[in-house]
Amino acid sequence: SQTIHQWPATLVQPVGSPLSLECTVEGTSNPNLYWYRQAAGRGLQLLFYSVGIGQISSEVPQNLSASRPQDRQFILSSKKLLLSDSGFYLCAWDDGGDTQYFGPGTRLTVL
Amino acid sequence: GENVEQHPSTLSVQEGDSAVIKCTYSDSASNYFPWYKQELGKRPQLIIDIRSNVGEKKDQRIAVTLNKTAKHFSLHITETQPEDSAVYFCAPTGTASKLTFGTGTRLQVTL
């Protein structure tokens, strides 16, 4: 069966510091991968999605970037965090069908 | 892009009562209509979905109904229980299999 991992689970970072969040999927090949952000008490905002290695589409212009160095690995990065980057970051995957499955999330607090 | 609205934003029901949450969308090309449940601090999890060629789908105490003409679909929960308390998101999907999440409905089931 397929599983999706995210790490770290929680992170506290100072403003201006770099960021790297990782997501990996097991048990499937060539998944579509997604990064979402959820601000406290709000809905989910799609940040990036990828249909294959090295293929990244950005939904919202911001100081974040994403990379997909391997088929089942998706990384979210920033060179300099802002206070507004705080939130719950969720990675998700699908196999080309409609249903997306979410990872456990990373709770990021920028101070 | 897709505009998605959910109503109500909060809903409080007594245990055993029914709950109905409505989702309206704008993209007439949407053809997949899922509902996700998110418990506090956890990842969203798919609870039920429906495709555009079906008007209603039921799974035990939950059901989803779709009105494609009016561009809305609804989540119905019968015989509510305390463990149904959570935030519920609709996420109609149009082209490119990208989910557009609604703003969420916080359901509170009281004893």
PDB file of C-alpha atoms in Angstrom, chain B residues 23-102:
ATOM      1  CA  CYS B  23     -20.628  23.721  -1.431  1.00  0.00           C
ATOM      2  CA  THR B  24     -21.112  25.923  -4.473  1.00  0.00           C
ATOM      3  CA  TYR B  25     -18.595  26.161  -7.293  1.00  0.00           C
ATOM      4  CA  SER B  26     -18.198  28.181 -10.452  1.00  0.00           C
ATOM      5  CA  ASP B  27     -16.385  25.974 -12.983  1.00  0.00           C
ATOM      6  CA  SER B  28     -18.936  24.095 -15.072  1.00  0.00           C
ATOM      7  CA  ALA B  29     -16.113  21.768 -16.193  1.00  0.00           C
ATOM      8  CA  SER B  30     -15.728  20.386 -12.652  1.00  0.00           C
ATOM      9  CA  ASN B  31     -16.357  16.659 -12.716  1.00  0.00           C
ATOM     10  CA  TYR B  32     -15.169  15.321  -9.369  1.00  0.00           C
ATOM     11  CA  PHE B  33     -16.581  16.386  -6.015  1.00  0.00           C
ATOM     12  CA  PRO B  34     -14.884  15.171  -2.834  1.00  0.00           C
ATOM     13  CA  TRP B  35     -15.426  15.994   0.819  1.00  0.00           C
ATOM     14  CA  TYR B  36     -12.522  15.953   3.257  1.00  0.00           C
ATOM     15  CA  LYS B  37     -12.647  15.816   7.051  1.00  0.00           C
ATOM     16  CA  GLN B  38      -9.873  17.435   9.080  1.00  0.00           C
ATOM     17  CA  GLU B  39      -9.612  16.850  12.793  1.00  0.00           C
ATOM     18  CA  LEU B  40      -7.707  19.366  14.890  1.00  0.00           C
ATOM     19  CA  GLY B  41      -4.005  19.285  14.064  1.00  0.00           C
ATOM     20  CA  LYS B  42      -4.383  16.388  11.647  1.00  0.00           C
ATOM     21  CA  ARG B  43      -4.251  15.939   7.895  1.00  0.00           C
ATOM     22  CA  PRO B  44      -7.413  16.196   5.744  1.00  0.00           C
ATOM     23  CA  GLN B  45      -8.864  12.787   4.964  1.00  0.00           C
ATOM     24  CA  LEU B  46     -11.220  11.922   2.166  1.00  0.00           C
ATOM     25  CA  ILE B  47     -14.578  10.759   3.529  1.00  0.00           C
ATOM     26  CA  ILE B  48     -16.751  10.605   0.439  1.00  0.00           C
ATOM     27  CA  ASP B  49     -16.670  11.664  -3.194  1.00  0.00           C
ATOM     28  CA  ILE B  50     -18.962  11.731  -6.202  1.00  0.00           C
ATOM     29  CA  ARG B  51     -18.458  12.057  -9.916  1.00  0.00           C
ATOM     30  CA  SER B  52     -20.480  14.142 -12.310  1.00  0.00           C
ATOM     31  CA  ASN B  53     -22.402  11.243 -13.792  1.00  0.00           C
ATOM     32  CA  VAL B  54     -24.003  10.404 -10.433  1.00  0.00           C
ATOM     33  CA  GLY B  55     -26.535  12.427  -8.434  1.00  0.00           C
ATOM     34  CA  GLU B  56     -26.145  10.866  -5.003  1.00  0.00           C
ATOM     35  CA  LYS B  57     -23.799   8.545  -3.153  1.00  0.00           C
ATOM     36  CA  LYS B  58     -24.184   7.096   0.311  1.00  0.00           C
ATOM     37  CA  ASP B  59     -21.747   5.447   2.723  1.00  0.00           C
ATOM     38  CA  GLN B  60     -23.349   4.475   6.028  1.00  0.00           C
ATOM     39  CA  ARG B  61     -24.117   7.727   7.867  1.00  0.00           C
ATOM     40  CA  ILE B  62     -22.690  10.069   5.251  1.00  0.00           C
ATOM     41  CA  ALA B  63     -23.989  10.967   1.817  1.00  0.00           C
ATOM     42  CA  VAL B  64     -23.175  13.439  -0.914  1.00  0.00           C
ATOM     43  CA  THR B  65     -25.668  14.884  -3.369  1.00  0.00           C
ATOM     44  CA  LEU B  66     -24.782  16.736  -6.542  1.00  0.00           C
ATOM     45  CA  ASN B  67     -26.723  19.281  -8.568  1.00  0.00           C
ATOM     46  CA  LYS B  68     -24.591  19.989 -11.620  1.00  0.00           C
ATOM     47  CA  THR B  69     -27.125  22.353 -13.156  1.00  0.00           C
ATOM     48  CA  ALA B  70     -27.062  24.597 -10.106  1.00  0.00           C
ATOM     49  CA  LYS B  71     -23.353  23.923  -9.492  1.00  0.00           C
ATOM     50  CA  HIS B  72     -23.547  22.818  -5.922  1.00  0.00           C
ATOM     51  CA  PHE B  73     -23.063  19.644  -3.926  1.00  0.00           C
ATOM     52  CA  SER B  74     -23.825  18.866  -0.321  1.00  0.00           C
ATOM     53  CA  LEU B  75     -22.527  16.670   2.478  1.00  0.00           C
ATOM     54  CA  HIS B  76     -25.153  15.005   4.653  1.00  0.00           C
ATOM     55  CA  ILE B  77     -24.297  13.393   7.986  1.00  0.00           C
ATOM     56  CA  THR B  78     -27.071  11.566   9.817  1.00  0.00           C
ATOM     57  CA  GLU B  79     -27.157  10.416  13.451  1.00  0.00           C
ATOM     58  CA  THR B  80     -24.206  12.637  14.285  1.00  0.00           C
ATOM     59  CA  GLN B  81     -21.736  11.531  16.936  1.00  0.00           C
ATOM     60  CA  PRO B  82     -19.126  13.502  18.913  1.00  0.00           C
ATOM     61  CA  GLU B  83     -16.356  12.036  16.731  1.00  0.00           C
ATOM     62  CA  ASP B  84     -17.925  13.761  13.726  1.00  0.00           C
ATOM     63  CA  SER B  85     -16.734  17.067  15.207  1.00  0.00           C
ATOM     64  CA  ALA B  86     -14.124  18.418  12.787  1.00  0.00           C
ATOM     65  CA  VAL B  87     -13.651  20.850   9.929  1.00  0.00           C
ATOM     66  CA  TYR B  88     -15.089  19.690   6.625  1.00  0.00           C
ATOM     67  CA  PHE B  89     -13.803  20.879   3.257  1.00  0.00           C
ATOM     68  CA  CYS B  90     -15.250  20.477  -0.190  1.00  0.00           C
ATOM     69  CA  ALA B  91     -12.761  20.444  -3.056  1.00  0.00           C
ATOM     70  CA  PRO B  92     -14.364  20.383  -6.516  1.00  0.00           C
ATOM     71  CA  THR B  93     -11.948  19.386  -9.242  1.00  0.00           C
ATOM     72  CA  GLY B  94     -11.926  20.642 -12.770  1.00  0.00           C
ATOM     73  CA  THR B  95      -9.188  20.481 -15.343  1.00  0.00           C
ATOM     74  CA  ALA B  96      -5.693  19.225 -14.515  1.00  0.00           C
ATOM     75  CA  SER B  97      -7.019  17.326 -11.493  1.00  0.00           C
ATOM     76  CA  LYS B  98      -6.302  20.254  -9.218  1.00  0.00           C
ATOM     77  CA  LEU B  99      -8.435  20.454  -6.130  1.00  0.00           C
ATOM     78  CA  THR B 100      -9.793  23.861  -5.146  1.00  0.00           C
ATOM     79  CA  PHE B 101     -10.640  23.773  -1.465  1.00  0.00           C
ATOM     80  CA  GLY B 102     -13.557  25.566   0.080  1.00  0.00           C
TER      81      GLY B 102
END
